[in-house]
PDB file of C-alpha atoms in Angstrom:
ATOM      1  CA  UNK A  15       1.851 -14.514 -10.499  1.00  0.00           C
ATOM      2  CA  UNK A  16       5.199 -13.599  -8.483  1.00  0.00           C
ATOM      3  CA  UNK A  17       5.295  -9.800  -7.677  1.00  0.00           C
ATOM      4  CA  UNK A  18       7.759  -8.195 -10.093  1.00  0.00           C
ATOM      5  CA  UNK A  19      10.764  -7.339  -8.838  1.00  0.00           C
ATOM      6  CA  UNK A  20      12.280  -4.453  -7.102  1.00  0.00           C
ATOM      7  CA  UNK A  21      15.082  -2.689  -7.813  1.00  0.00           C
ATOM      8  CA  UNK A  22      18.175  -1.907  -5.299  1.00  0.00           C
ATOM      9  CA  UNK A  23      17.410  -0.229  -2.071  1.00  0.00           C
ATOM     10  CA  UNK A  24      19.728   2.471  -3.229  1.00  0.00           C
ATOM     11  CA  UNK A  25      17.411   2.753  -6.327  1.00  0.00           C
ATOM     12  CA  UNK A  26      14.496   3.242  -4.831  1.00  0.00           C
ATOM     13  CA  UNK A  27      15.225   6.165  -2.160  1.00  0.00           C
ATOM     14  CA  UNK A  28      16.587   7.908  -5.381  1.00  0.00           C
ATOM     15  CA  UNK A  29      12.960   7.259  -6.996  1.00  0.00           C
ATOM     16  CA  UNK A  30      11.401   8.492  -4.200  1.00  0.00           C
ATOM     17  CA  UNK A  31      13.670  11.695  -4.155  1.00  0.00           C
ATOM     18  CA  UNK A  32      13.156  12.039  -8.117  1.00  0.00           C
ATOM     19  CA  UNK A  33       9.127  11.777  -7.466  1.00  0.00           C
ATOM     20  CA  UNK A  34       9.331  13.946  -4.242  1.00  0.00           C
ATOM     21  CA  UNK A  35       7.853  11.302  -2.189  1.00  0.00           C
ATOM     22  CA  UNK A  36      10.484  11.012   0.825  1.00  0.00           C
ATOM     23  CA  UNK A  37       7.758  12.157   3.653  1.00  0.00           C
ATOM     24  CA  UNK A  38       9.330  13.816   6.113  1.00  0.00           C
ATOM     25  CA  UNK A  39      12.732  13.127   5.124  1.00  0.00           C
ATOM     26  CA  UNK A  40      14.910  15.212   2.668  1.00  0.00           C
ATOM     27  CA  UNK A  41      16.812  13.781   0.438  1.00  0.00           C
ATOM     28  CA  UNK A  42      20.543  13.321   1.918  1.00  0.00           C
ATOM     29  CA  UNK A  43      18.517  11.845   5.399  1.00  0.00           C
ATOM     30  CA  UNK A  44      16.600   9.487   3.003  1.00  0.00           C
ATOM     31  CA  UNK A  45      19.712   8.728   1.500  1.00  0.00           C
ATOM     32  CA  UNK A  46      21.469   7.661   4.874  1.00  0.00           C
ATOM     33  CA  UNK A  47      18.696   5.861   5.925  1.00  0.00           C
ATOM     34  CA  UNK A  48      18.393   3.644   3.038  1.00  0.00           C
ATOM     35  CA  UNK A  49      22.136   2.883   2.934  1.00  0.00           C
ATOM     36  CA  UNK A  50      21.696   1.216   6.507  1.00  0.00           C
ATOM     37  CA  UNK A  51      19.550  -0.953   5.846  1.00  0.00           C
ATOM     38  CA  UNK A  52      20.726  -4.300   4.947  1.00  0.00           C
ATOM     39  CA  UNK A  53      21.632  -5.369   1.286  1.00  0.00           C
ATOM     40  CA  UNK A  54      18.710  -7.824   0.610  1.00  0.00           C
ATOM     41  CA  UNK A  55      15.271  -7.613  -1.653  1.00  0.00           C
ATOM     42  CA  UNK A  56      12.416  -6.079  -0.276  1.00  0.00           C
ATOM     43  CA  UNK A  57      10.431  -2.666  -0.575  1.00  0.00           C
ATOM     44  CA  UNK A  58      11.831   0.668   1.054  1.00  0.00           C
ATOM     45  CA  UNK A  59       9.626   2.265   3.225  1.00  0.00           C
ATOM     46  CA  UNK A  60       9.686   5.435   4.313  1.00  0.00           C
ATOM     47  CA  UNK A  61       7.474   5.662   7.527  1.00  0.00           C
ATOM     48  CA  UNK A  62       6.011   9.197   7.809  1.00  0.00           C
ATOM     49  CA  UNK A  63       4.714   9.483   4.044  1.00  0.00           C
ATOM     50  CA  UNK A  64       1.187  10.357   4.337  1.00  0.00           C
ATOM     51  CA  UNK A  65      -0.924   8.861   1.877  1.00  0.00           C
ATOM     52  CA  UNK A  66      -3.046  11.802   0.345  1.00  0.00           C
ATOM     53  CA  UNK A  67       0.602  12.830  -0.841  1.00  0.00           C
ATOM     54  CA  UNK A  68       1.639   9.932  -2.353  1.00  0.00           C
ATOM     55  CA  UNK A  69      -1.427   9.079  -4.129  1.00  0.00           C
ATOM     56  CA  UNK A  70      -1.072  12.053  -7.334  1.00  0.00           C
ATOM     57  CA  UNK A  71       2.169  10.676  -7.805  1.00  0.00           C
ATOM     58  CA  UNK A  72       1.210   7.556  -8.780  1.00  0.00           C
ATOM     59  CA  UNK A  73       0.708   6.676 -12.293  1.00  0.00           C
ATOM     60  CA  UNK A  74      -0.617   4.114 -15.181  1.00  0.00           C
ATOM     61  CA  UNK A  75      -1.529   5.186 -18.056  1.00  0.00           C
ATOM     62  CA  UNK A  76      -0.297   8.713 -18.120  1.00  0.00           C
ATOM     63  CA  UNK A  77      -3.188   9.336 -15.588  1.00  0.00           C
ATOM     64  CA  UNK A  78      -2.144  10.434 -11.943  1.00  0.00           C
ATOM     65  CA  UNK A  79      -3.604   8.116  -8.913  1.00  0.00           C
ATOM     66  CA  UNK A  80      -5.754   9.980  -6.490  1.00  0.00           C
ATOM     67  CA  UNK A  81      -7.946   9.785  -3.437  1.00  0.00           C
ATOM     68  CA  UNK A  82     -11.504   8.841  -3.839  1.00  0.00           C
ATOM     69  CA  UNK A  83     -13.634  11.435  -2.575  1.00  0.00           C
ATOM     70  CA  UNK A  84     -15.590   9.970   0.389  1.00  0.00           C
ATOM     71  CA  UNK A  85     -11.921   8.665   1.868  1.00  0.00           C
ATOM     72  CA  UNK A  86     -10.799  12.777   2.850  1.00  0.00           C
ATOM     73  CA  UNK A  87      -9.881  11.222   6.187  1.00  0.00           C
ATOM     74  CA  UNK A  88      -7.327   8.692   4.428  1.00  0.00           C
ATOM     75  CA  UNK A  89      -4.457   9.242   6.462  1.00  0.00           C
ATOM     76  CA  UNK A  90      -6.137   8.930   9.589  1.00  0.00           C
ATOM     77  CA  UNK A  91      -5.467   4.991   8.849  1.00  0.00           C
ATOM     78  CA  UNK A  92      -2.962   3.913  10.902  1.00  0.00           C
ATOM     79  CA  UNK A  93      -1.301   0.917  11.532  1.00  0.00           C
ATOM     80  CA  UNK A  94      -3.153  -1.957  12.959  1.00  0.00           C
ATOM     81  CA  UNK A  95       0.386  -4.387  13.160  1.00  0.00           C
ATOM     82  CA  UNK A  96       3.717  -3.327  15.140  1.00  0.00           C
ATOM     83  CA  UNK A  97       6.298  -1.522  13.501  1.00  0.00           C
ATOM     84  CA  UNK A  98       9.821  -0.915  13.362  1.00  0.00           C
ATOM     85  CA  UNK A  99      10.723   2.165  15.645  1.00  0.00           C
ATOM     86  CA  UNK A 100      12.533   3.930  12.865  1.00  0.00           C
ATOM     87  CA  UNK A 101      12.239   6.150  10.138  1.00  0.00           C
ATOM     88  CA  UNK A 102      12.813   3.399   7.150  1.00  0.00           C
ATOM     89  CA  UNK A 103      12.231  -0.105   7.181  1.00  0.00           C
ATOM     90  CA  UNK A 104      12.578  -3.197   4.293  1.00  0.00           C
ATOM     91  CA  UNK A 105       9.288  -4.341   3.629  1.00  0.00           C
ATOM     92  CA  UNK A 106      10.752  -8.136   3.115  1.00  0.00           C
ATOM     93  CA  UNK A 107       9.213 -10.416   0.546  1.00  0.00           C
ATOM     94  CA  UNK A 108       5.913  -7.930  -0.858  1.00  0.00           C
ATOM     95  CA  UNK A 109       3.159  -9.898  -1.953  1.00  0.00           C
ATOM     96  CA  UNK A 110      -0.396  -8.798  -3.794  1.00  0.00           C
ATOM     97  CA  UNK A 111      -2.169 -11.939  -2.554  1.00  0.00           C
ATOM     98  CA  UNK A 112      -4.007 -13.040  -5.481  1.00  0.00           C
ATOM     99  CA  UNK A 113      -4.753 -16.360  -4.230  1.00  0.00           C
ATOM    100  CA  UNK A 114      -6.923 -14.489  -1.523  1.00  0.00           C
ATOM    101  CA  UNK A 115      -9.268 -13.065  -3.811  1.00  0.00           C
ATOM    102  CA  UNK A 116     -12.664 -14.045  -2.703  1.00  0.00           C
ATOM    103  CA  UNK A 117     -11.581 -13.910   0.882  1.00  0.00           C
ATOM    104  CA  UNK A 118     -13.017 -11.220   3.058  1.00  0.00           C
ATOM    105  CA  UNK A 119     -10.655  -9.054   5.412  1.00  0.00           C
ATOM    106  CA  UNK A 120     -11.297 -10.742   8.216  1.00  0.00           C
ATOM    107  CA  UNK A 121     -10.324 -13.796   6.845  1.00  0.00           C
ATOM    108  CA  UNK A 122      -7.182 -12.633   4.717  1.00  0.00           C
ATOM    109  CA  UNK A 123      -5.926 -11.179   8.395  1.00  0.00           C
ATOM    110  CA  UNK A 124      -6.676 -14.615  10.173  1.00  0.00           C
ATOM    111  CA  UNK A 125      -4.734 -16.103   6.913  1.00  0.00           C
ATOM    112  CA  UNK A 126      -1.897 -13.958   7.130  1.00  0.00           C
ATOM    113  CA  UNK A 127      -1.761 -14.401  11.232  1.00  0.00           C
ATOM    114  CA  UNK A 128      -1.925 -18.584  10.490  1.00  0.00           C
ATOM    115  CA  UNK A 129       0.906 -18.355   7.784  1.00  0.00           C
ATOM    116  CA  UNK A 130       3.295 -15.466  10.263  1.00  0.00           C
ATOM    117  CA  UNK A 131       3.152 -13.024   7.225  1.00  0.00           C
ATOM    118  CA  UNK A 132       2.243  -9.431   8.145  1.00  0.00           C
ATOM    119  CA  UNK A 133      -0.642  -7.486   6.551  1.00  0.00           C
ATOM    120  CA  UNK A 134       0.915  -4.706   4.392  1.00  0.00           C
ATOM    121  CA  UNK A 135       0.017  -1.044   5.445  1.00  0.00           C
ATOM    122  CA  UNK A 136      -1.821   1.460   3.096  1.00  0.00           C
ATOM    123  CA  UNK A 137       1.157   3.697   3.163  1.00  0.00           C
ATOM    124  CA  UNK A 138       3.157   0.702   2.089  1.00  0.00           C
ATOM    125  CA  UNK A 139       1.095  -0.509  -0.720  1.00  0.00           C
ATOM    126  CA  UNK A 140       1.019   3.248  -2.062  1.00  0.00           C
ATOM    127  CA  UNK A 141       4.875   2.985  -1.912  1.00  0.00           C
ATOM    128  CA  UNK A 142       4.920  -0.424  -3.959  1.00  0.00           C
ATOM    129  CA  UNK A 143       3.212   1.019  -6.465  1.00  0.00           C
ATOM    130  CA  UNK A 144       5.085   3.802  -6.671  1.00  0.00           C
ATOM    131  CA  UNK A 145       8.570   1.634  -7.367  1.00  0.00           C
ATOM    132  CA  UNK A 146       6.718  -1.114  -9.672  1.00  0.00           C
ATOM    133  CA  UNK A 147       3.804   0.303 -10.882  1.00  0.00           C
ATOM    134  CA  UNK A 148       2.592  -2.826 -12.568  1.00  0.00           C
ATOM    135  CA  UNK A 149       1.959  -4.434  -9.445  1.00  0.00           C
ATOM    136  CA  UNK A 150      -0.876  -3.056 -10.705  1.00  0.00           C
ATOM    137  CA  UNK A 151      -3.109  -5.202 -12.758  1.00  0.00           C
ATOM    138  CA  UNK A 152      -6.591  -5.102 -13.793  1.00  0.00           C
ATOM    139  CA  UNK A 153      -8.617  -7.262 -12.030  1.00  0.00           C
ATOM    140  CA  UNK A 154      -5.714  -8.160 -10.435  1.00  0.00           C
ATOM    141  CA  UNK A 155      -5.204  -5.368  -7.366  1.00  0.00           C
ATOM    142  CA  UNK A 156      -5.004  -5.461  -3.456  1.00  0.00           C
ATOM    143  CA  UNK A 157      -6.358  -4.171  -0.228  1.00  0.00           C
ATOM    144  CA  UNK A 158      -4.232  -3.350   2.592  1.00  0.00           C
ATOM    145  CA  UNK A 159      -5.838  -4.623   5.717  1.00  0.00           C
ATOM    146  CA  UNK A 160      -2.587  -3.309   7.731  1.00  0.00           C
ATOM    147  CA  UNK A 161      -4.327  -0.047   7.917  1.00  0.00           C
ATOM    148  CA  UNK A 162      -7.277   0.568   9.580  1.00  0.00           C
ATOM    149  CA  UNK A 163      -9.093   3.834  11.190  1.00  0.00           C
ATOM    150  CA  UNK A 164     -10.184   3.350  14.664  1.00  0.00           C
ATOM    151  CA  UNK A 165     -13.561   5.692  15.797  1.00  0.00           C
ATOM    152  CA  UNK A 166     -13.603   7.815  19.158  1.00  0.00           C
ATOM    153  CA  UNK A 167     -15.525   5.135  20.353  1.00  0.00           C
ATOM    154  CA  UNK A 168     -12.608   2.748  20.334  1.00  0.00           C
ATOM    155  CA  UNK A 169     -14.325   0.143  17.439  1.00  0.00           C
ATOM    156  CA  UNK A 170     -12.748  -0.119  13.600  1.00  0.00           C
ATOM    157  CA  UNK A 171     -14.510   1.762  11.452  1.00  0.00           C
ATOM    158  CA  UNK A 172     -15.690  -0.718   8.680  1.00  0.00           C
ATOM    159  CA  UNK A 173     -14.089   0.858   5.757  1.00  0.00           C
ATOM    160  CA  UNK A 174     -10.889  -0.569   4.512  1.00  0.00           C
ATOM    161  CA  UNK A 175      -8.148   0.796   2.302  1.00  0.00           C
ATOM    162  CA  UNK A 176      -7.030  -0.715  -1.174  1.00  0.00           C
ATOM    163  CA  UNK A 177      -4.846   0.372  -4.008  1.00  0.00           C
ATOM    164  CA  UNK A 178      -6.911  -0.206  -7.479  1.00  0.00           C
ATOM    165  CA  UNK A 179      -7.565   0.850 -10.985  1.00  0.00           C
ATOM    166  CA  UNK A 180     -10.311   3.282 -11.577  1.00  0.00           C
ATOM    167  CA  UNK A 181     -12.757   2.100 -14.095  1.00  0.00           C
ATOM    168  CA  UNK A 182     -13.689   5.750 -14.531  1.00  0.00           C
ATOM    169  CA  UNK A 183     -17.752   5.839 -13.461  1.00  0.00           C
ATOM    170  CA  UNK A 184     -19.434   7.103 -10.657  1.00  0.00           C
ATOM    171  CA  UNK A 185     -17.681  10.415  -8.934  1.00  0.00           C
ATOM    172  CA  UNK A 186     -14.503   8.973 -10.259  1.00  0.00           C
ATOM    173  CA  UNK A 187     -15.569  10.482 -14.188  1.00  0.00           C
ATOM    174  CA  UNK A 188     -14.449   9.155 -16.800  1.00  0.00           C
ATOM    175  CA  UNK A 189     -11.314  11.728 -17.481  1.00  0.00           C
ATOM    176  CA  UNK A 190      -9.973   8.832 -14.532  1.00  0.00           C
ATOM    177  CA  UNK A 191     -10.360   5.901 -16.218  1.00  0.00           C
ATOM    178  CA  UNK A 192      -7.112   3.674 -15.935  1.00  0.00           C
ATOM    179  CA  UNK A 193      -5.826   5.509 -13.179  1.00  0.00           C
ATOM    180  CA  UNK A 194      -4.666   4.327  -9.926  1.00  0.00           C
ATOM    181  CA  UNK A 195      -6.738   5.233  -6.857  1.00  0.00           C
ATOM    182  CA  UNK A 196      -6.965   4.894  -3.215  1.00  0.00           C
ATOM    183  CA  UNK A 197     -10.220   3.563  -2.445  1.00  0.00           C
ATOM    184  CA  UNK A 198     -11.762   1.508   0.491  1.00  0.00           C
ATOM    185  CA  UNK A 199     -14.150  -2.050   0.799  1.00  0.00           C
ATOM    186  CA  UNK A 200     -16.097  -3.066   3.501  1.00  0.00           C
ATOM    187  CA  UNK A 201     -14.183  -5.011   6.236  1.00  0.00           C
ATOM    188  CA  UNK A 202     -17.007  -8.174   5.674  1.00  0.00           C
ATOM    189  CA  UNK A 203     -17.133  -8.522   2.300  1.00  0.00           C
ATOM    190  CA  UNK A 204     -15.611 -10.102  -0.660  1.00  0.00           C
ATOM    191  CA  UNK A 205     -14.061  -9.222  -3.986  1.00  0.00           C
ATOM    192  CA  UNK A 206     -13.290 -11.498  -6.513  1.00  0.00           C
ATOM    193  CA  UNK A 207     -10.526  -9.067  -8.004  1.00  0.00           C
ATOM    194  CA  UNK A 208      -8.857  -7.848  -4.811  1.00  0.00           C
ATOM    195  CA  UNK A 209      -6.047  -9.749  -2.951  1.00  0.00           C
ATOM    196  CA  UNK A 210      -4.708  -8.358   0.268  1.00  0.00           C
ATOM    197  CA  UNK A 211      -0.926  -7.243   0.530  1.00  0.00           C
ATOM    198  CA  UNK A 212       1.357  -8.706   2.911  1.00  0.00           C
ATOM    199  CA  UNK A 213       5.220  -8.991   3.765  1.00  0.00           C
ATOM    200  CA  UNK A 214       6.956 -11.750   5.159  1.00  0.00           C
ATOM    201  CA  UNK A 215       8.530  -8.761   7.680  1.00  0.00           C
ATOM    202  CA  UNK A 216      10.250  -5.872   8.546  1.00  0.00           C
ATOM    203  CA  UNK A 217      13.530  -5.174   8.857  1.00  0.00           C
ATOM    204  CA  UNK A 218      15.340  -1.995  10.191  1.00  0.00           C
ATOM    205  CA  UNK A 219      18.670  -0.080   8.852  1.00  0.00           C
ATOM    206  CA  UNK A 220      21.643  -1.765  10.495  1.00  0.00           C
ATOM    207  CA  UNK A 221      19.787  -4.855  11.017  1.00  0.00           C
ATOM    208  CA  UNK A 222      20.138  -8.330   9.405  1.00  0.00           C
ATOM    209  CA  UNK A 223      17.119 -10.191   9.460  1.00  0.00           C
TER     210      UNK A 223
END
């Protein structure tokens, strides 16, 4: 199904101010930023907003989005893909990737690489959520193979990040069920209810394509 759609770029930095998800920005910078950027669809990002922040302010359900507890090192997932050198960008054209289920990551990237789309970051994803929440859909969710955490020894860790809906067993407990969650896959395997998120690109303030 098409991804719902966004509201104004103006809109969302005042979201983010209202939820107190602006990163390292305050609220009049956020403001400027966004306001530079050109007047066109897409998701505002901010770029410093650590995940483990944004994550409790998620919510469906009435039930706040968390971490899962064997991801503590969750913002030590970087990006993977080049990015803007700024402080907000316009994700351009988000996308859940739902006709990817039942691909692995490794093949969703070489997908994404084949089609010049660009895998959508874990901070980004969180963010998406955050301005349409019902991007998130049960059996219907997305991993964000734009993050990835890289070992001292130089190799990807295998763990990769995705945005779900807790089903409430296991360490989540069932006081969780419904709620949105950071949680990870394996980089190999396959889920038949996770897509991957993507973006056709990024565009920063004062640019126009």
């Amino acid at each position: 199904m098409p991804a719902p759609a966004l509201p104004s770029v103006t809109e969302q930095a005042e979201r983010l101010i209202a939820l107190g998800a602006t990163g390292p920005l305050d609220p009049d910078a956020l403001r400027k930023e966004a306001a530079a950027l050109p007047n066109r669809p897409g998701l505002l990002v901010v770029g410093g907003a650590r995940p483990s922040e944004l994550a409790p302010l998620l919510r469906r359900a009435d039930r706040p989005g968390f971490v899962v507890e064997d991801m503590t090192d969750v913002d030590d997932f970087t990006p993977v893909v080049g990015l803007p050198d700024a402080a907000v960008w316009l994700l351009t054209d988000p996308d859940r990737g739902d006709h990817l289920t039942n691909a692995s990551p490794a093949e969703a990237d070489a997908r994404f690489a084949a089609e010049g789309r660009t895998p959508m970051l874990l901070t980004e994803g969180v963010q998406w959520v955050l301005q349409v929440p019902e991007v998130l859909e049960r059996n219907f969710c997305f991993m964000t193979i734009g993050s990835r955490l890289r070992k001292p020894s130089g190799r990807f860790d295998a763990r990769t990040p995705a945005v779900w809906i807790s089903g409430g067993t296991g360490r989540d407990g069932r006081d969780r069920k419904d709620a949105p969650k950071i949680g990870w896959c394996w980089w190999n395997n396959r889920h038949t209810w996770l897509g991957f998120g993507s973006g056709a690109g990024r565009v920063l303030p004062g640019h126009h394509s």
